[in-house]
PDB file of C-alpha atoms in Angstrom:
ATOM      1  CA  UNK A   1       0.000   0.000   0.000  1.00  0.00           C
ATOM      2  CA  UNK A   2       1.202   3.300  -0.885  1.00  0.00           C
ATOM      3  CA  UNK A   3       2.038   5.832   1.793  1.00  0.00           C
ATOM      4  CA  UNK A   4      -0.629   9.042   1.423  1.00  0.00           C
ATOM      5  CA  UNK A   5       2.473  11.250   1.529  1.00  0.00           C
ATOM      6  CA  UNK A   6       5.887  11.593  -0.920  1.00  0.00           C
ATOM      7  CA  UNK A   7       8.317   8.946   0.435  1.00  0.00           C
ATOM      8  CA  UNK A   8      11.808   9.995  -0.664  1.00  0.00           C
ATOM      9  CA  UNK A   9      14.517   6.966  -0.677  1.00  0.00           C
ATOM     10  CA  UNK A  10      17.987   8.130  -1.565  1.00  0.00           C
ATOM     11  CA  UNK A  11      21.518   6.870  -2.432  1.00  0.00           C
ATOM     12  CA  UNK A  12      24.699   8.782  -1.371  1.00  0.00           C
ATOM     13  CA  UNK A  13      28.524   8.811  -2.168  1.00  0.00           C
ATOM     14  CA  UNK A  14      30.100   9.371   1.744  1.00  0.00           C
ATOM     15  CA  UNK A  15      29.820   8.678   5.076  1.00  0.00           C
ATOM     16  CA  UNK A  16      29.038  12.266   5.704  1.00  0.00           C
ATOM     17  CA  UNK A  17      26.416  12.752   3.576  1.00  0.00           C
ATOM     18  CA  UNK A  18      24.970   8.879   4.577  1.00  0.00           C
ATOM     19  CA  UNK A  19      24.420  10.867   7.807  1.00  0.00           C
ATOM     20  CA  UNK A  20      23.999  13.953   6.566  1.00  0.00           C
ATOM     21  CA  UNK A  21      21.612  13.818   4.124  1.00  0.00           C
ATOM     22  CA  UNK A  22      18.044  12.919   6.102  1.00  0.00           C
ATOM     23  CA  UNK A  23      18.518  16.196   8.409  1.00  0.00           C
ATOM     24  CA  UNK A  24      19.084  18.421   4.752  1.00  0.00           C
ATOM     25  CA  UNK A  25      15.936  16.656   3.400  1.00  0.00           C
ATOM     26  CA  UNK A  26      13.827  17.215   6.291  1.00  0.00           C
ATOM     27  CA  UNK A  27      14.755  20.397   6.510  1.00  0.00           C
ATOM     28  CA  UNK A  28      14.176  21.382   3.126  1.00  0.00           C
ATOM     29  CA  UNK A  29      10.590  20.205   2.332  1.00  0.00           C
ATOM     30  CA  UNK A  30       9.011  22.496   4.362  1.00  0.00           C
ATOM     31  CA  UNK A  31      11.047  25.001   3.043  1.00  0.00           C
ATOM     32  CA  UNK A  32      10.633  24.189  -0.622  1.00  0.00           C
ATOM     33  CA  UNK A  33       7.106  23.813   0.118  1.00  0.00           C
ATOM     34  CA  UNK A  34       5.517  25.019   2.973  1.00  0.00           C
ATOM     35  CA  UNK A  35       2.817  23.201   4.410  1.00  0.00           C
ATOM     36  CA  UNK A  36       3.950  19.866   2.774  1.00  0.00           C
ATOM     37  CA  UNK A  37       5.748  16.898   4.504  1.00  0.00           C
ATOM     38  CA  UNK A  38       7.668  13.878   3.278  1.00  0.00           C
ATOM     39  CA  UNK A  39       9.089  10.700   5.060  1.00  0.00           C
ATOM     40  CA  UNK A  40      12.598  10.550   4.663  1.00  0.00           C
ATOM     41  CA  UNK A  41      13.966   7.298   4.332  1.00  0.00           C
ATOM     42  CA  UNK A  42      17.512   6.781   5.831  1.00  0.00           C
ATOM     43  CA  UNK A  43      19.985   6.951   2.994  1.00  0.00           C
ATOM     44  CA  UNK A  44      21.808   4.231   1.227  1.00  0.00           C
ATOM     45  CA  UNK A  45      25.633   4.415   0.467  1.00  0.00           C
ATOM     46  CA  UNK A  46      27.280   3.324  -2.471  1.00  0.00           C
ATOM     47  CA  UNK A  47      30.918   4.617  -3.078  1.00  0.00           C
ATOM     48  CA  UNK A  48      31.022   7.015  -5.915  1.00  0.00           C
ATOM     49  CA  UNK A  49      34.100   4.692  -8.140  1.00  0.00           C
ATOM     50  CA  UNK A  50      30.888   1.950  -8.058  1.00  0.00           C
ATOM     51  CA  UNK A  51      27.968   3.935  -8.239  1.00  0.00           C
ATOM     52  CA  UNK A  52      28.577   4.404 -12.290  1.00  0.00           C
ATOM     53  CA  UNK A  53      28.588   0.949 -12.777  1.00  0.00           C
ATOM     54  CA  UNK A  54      24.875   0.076 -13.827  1.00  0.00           C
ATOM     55  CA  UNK A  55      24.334  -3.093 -12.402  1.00  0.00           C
ATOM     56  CA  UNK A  56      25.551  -1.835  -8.638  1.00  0.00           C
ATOM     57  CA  UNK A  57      23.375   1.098  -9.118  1.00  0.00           C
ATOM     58  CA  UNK A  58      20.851  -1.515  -9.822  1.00  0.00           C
ATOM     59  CA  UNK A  59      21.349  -3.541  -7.257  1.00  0.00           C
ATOM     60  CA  UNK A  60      20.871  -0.415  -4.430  1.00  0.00           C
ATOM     61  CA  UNK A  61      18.175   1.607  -6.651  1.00  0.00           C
ATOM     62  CA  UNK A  62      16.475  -2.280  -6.062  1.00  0.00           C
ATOM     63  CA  UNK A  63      17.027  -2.737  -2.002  1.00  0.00           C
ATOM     64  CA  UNK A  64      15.655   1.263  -1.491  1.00  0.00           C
ATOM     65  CA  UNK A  65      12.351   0.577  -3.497  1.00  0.00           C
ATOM     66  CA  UNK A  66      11.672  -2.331  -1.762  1.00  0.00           C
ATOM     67  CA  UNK A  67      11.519  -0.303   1.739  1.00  0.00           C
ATOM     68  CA  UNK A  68       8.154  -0.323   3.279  1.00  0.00           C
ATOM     69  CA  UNK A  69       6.712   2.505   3.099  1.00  0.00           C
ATOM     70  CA  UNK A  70       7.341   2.118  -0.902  1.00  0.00           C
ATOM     71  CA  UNK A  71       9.242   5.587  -1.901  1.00  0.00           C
ATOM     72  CA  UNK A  72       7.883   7.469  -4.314  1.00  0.00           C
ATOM     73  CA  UNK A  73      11.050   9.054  -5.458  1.00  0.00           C
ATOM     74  CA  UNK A  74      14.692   8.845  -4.810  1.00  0.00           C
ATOM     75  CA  UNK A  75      17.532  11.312  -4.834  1.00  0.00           C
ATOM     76  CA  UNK A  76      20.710  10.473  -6.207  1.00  0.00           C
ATOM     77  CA  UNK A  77      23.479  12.315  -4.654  1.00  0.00           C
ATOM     78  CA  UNK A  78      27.196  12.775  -5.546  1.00  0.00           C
ATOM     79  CA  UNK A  79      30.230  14.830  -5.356  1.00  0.00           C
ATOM     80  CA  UNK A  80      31.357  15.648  -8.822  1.00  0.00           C
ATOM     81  CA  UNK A  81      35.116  16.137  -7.762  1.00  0.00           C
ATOM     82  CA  UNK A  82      37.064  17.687 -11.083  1.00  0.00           C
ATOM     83  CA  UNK A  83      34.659  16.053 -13.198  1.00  0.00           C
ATOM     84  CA  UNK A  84      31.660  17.738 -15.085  1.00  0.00           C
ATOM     85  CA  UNK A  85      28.920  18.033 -12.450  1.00  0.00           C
ATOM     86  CA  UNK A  86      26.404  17.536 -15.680  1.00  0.00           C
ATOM     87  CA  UNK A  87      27.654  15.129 -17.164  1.00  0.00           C
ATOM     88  CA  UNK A  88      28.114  12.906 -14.252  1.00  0.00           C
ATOM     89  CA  UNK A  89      24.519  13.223 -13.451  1.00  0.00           C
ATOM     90  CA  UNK A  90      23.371  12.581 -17.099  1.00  0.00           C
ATOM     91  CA  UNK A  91      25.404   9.308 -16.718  1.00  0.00           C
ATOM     92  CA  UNK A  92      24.024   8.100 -13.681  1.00  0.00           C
ATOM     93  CA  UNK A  93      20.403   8.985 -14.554  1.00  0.00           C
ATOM     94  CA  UNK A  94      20.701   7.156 -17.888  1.00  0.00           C
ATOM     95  CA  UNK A  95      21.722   4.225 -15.768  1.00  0.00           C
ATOM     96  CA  UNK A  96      18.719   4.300 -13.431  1.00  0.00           C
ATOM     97  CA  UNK A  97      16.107   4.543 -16.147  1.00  0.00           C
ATOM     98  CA  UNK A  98      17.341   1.763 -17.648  1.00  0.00           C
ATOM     99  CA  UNK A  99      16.256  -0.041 -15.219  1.00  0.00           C
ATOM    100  CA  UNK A 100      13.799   1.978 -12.875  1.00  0.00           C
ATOM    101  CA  UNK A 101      11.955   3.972 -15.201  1.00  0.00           C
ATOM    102  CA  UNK A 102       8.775   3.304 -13.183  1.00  0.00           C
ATOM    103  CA  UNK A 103      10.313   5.721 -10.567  1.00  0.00           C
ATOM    104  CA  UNK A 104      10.987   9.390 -10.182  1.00  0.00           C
ATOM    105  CA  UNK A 105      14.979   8.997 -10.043  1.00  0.00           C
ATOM    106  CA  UNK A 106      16.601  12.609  -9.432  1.00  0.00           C
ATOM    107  CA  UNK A 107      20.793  12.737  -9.868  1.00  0.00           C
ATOM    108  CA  UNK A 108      22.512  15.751  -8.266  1.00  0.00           C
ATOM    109  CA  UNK A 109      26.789  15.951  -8.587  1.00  0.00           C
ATOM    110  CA  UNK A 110      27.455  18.631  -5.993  1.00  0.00           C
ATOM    111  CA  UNK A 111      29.870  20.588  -8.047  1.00  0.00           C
ATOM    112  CA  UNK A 112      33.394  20.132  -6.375  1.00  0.00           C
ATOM    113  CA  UNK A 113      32.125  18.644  -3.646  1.00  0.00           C
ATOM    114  CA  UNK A 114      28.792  18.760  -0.798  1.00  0.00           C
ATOM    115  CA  UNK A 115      30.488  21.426   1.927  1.00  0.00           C
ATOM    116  CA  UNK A 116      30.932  23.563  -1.244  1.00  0.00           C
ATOM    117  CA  UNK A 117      27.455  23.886  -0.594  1.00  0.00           C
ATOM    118  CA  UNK A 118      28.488  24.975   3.076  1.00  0.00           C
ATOM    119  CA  UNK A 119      30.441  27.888   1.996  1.00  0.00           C
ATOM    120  CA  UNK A 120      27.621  28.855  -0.078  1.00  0.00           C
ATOM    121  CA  UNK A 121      25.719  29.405   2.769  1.00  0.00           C
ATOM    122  CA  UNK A 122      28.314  30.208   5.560  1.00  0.00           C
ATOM    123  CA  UNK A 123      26.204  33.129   6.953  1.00  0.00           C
ATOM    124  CA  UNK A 124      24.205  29.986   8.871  1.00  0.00           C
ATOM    125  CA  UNK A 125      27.432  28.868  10.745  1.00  0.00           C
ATOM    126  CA  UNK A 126      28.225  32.273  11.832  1.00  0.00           C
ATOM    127  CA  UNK A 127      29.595  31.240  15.251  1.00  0.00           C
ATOM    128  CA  UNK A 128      28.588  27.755  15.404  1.00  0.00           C
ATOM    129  CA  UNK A 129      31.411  25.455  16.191  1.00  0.00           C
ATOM    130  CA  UNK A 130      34.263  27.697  16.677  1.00  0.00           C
ATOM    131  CA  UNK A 131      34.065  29.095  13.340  1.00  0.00           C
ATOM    132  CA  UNK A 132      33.990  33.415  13.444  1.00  0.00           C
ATOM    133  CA  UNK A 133      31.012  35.038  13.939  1.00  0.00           C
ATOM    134  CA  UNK A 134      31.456  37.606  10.656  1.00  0.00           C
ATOM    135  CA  UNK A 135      31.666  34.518   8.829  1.00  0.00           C
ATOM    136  CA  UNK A 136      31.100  35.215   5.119  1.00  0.00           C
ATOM    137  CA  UNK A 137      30.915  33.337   1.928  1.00  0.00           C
ATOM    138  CA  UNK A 138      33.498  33.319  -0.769  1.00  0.00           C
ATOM    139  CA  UNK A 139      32.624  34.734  -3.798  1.00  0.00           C
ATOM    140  CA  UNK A 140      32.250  32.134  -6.064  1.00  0.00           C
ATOM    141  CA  UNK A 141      32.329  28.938  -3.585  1.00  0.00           C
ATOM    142  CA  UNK A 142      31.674  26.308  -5.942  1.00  0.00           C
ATOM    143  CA  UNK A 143      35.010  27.357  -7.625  1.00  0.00           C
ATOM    144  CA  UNK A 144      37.162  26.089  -4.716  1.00  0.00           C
ATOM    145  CA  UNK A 145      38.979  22.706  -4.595  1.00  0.00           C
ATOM    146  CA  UNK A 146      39.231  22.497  -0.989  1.00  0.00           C
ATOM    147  CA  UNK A 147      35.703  23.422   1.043  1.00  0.00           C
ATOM    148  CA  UNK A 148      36.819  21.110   3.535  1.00  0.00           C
ATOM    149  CA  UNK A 149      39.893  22.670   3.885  1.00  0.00           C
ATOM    150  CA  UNK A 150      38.306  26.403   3.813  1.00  0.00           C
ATOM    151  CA  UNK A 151      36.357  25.664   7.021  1.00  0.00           C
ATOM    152  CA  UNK A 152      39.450  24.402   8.637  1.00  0.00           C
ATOM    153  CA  UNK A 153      40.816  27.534   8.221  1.00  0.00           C
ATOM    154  CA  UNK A 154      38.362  29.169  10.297  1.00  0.00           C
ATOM    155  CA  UNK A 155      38.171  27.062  12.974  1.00  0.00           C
ATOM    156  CA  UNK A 156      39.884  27.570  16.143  1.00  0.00           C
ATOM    157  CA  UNK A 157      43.808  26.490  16.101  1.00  0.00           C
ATOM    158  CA  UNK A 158      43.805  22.829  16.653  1.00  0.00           C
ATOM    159  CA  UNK A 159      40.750  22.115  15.340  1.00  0.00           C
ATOM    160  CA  UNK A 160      39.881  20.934  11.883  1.00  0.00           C
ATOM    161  CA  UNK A 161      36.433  20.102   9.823  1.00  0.00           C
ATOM    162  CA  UNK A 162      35.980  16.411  10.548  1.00  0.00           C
ATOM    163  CA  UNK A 163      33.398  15.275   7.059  1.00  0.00           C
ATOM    164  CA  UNK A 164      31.562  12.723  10.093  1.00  0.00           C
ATOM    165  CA  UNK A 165      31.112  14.571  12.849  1.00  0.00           C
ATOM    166  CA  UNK A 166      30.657  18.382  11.159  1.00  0.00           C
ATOM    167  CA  UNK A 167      28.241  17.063   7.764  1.00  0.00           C
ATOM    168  CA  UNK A 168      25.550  16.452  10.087  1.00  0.00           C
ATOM    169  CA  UNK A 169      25.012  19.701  12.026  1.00  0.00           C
ATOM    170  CA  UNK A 170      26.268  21.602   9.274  1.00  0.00           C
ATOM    171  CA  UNK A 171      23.657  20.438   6.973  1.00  0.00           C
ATOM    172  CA  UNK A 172      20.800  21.712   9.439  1.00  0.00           C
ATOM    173  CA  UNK A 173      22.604  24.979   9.994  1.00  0.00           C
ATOM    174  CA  UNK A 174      23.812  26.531   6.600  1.00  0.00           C
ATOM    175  CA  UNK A 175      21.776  29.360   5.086  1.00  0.00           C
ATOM    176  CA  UNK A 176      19.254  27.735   2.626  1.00  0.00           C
ATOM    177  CA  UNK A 177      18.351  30.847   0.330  1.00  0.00           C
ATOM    178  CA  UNK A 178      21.854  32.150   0.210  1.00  0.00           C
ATOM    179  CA  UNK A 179      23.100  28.892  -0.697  1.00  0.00           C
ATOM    180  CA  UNK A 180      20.810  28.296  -3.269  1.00  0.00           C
ATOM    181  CA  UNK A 181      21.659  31.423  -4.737  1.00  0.00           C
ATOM    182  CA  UNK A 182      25.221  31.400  -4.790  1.00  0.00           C
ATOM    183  CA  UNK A 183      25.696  27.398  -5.568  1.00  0.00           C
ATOM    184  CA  UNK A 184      23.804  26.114  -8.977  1.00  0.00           C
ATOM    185  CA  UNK A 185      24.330  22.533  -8.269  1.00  0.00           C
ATOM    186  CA  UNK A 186      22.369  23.594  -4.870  1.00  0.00           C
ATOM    187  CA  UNK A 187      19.715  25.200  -6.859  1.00  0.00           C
ATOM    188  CA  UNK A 188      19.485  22.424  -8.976  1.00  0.00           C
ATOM    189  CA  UNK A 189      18.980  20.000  -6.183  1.00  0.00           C
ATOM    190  CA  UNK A 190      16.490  22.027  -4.221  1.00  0.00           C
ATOM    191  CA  UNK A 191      14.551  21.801  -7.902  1.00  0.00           C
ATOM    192  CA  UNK A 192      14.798  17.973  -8.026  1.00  0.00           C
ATOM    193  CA  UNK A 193      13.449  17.825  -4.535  1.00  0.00           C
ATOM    194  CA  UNK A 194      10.545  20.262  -5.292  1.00  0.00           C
ATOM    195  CA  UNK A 195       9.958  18.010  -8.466  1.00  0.00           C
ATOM    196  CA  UNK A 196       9.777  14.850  -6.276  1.00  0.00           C
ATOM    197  CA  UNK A 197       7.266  16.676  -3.642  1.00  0.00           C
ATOM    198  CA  UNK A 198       5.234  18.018  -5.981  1.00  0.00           C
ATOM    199  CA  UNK A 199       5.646  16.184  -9.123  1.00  0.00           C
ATOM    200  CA  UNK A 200       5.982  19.569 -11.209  1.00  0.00           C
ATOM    201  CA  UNK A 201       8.858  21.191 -12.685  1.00  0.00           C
ATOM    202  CA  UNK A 202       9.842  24.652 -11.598  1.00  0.00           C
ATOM    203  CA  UNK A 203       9.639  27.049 -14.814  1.00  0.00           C
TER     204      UNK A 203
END
């Protein structure tokens, strides 16, 4: 039986995000549309080298649909690295309607990498742990090989961003709108997830 509400099942890359990801999600459909709500089913991990290999992504796309409640859409979610953000995801969709074309399938490559995201909206973790309360974004943050390594930098001396222990908070924390203006791969997941709530395409 089919829940009376969107069900969203996803696959992710990283330990971080594996952790990360539910708290962003929940956060976000109210956001993206207020009023609404969505179970968030925990997310599945598949490590980005195998994830482009159809018959793996397969195999997981597979165990997440047969989760009771049924989903009714799952996220795809990856870091592209130096790679082409677009391309990756073109790839990776391809492979999932191959064989789960009876499901709303979204793929999102994070261009560089997730905390790029972070940096994007930095004006949320304004003082949160140990980072500076004037804490701004860069200008263009999903230029910079390194996000990880940028919020080190502002930490107190001794401590660095831990991708475990940081993702999760950090994902509930960072500043939604700014982000989403400032990072496109953002934007364009904040899209997919509006698509999968509402099953319409933003203009």
């Amino acid at each position: 039986m089919s829940a009376p509400y969107p069900v969203i099942a996803s696959l992710v890359e990283g330990h971080g995000e594996e952790r990360a990801l539910q708290g962003l999600l929940h956060r976000l459909v109210p956001h993206l549309v207020p009023g609404a709500y969505a179970e968030i089913q925990r997310p599945f991990r598949v490590p980005r080298d195998r994830m482009f290999r159809r018959d793996v992504l397969d195999s997981a796309l597979t165990i997440v649909t047969t989760r009771m409640p049924a989903p009714t859409g799952i996220v795809v979610l990856l870091d592209a690295d130096d790679d082409c953000a677009v391309q990756l995801a073109q790839c990776v969709r391809s492979h999932a309607e191959a064989t789960h074309a009876h499901l709303p399938v979204v793929v999102v490559a994070a261009v560089r990498e997730f905390e790029a995201w972070f940096l994007a909206g930095a004006a949320g973790l304004a003082g949160k742990a140990g980072l500076p309360e004037d804490l701004a974004p860069p200008a263009e943050p999903e230029s910079i090989r390194g996000a990880k390594e940028w919020l080190s930098r502002r930490m107190p001396r001794g401590s660095t961003y831990q991708e475990t222990a940081h993702q999760p908070s950090f994902a509930t924390l960072f500043d939604l709108d700014t982000a989403r203006a400032a990072a496109p791969s953002f934007d364009k997941f904040c899209r997919d997830v509006r698509f999968l709530l509402t099953g319409k395409r933003e203009g």
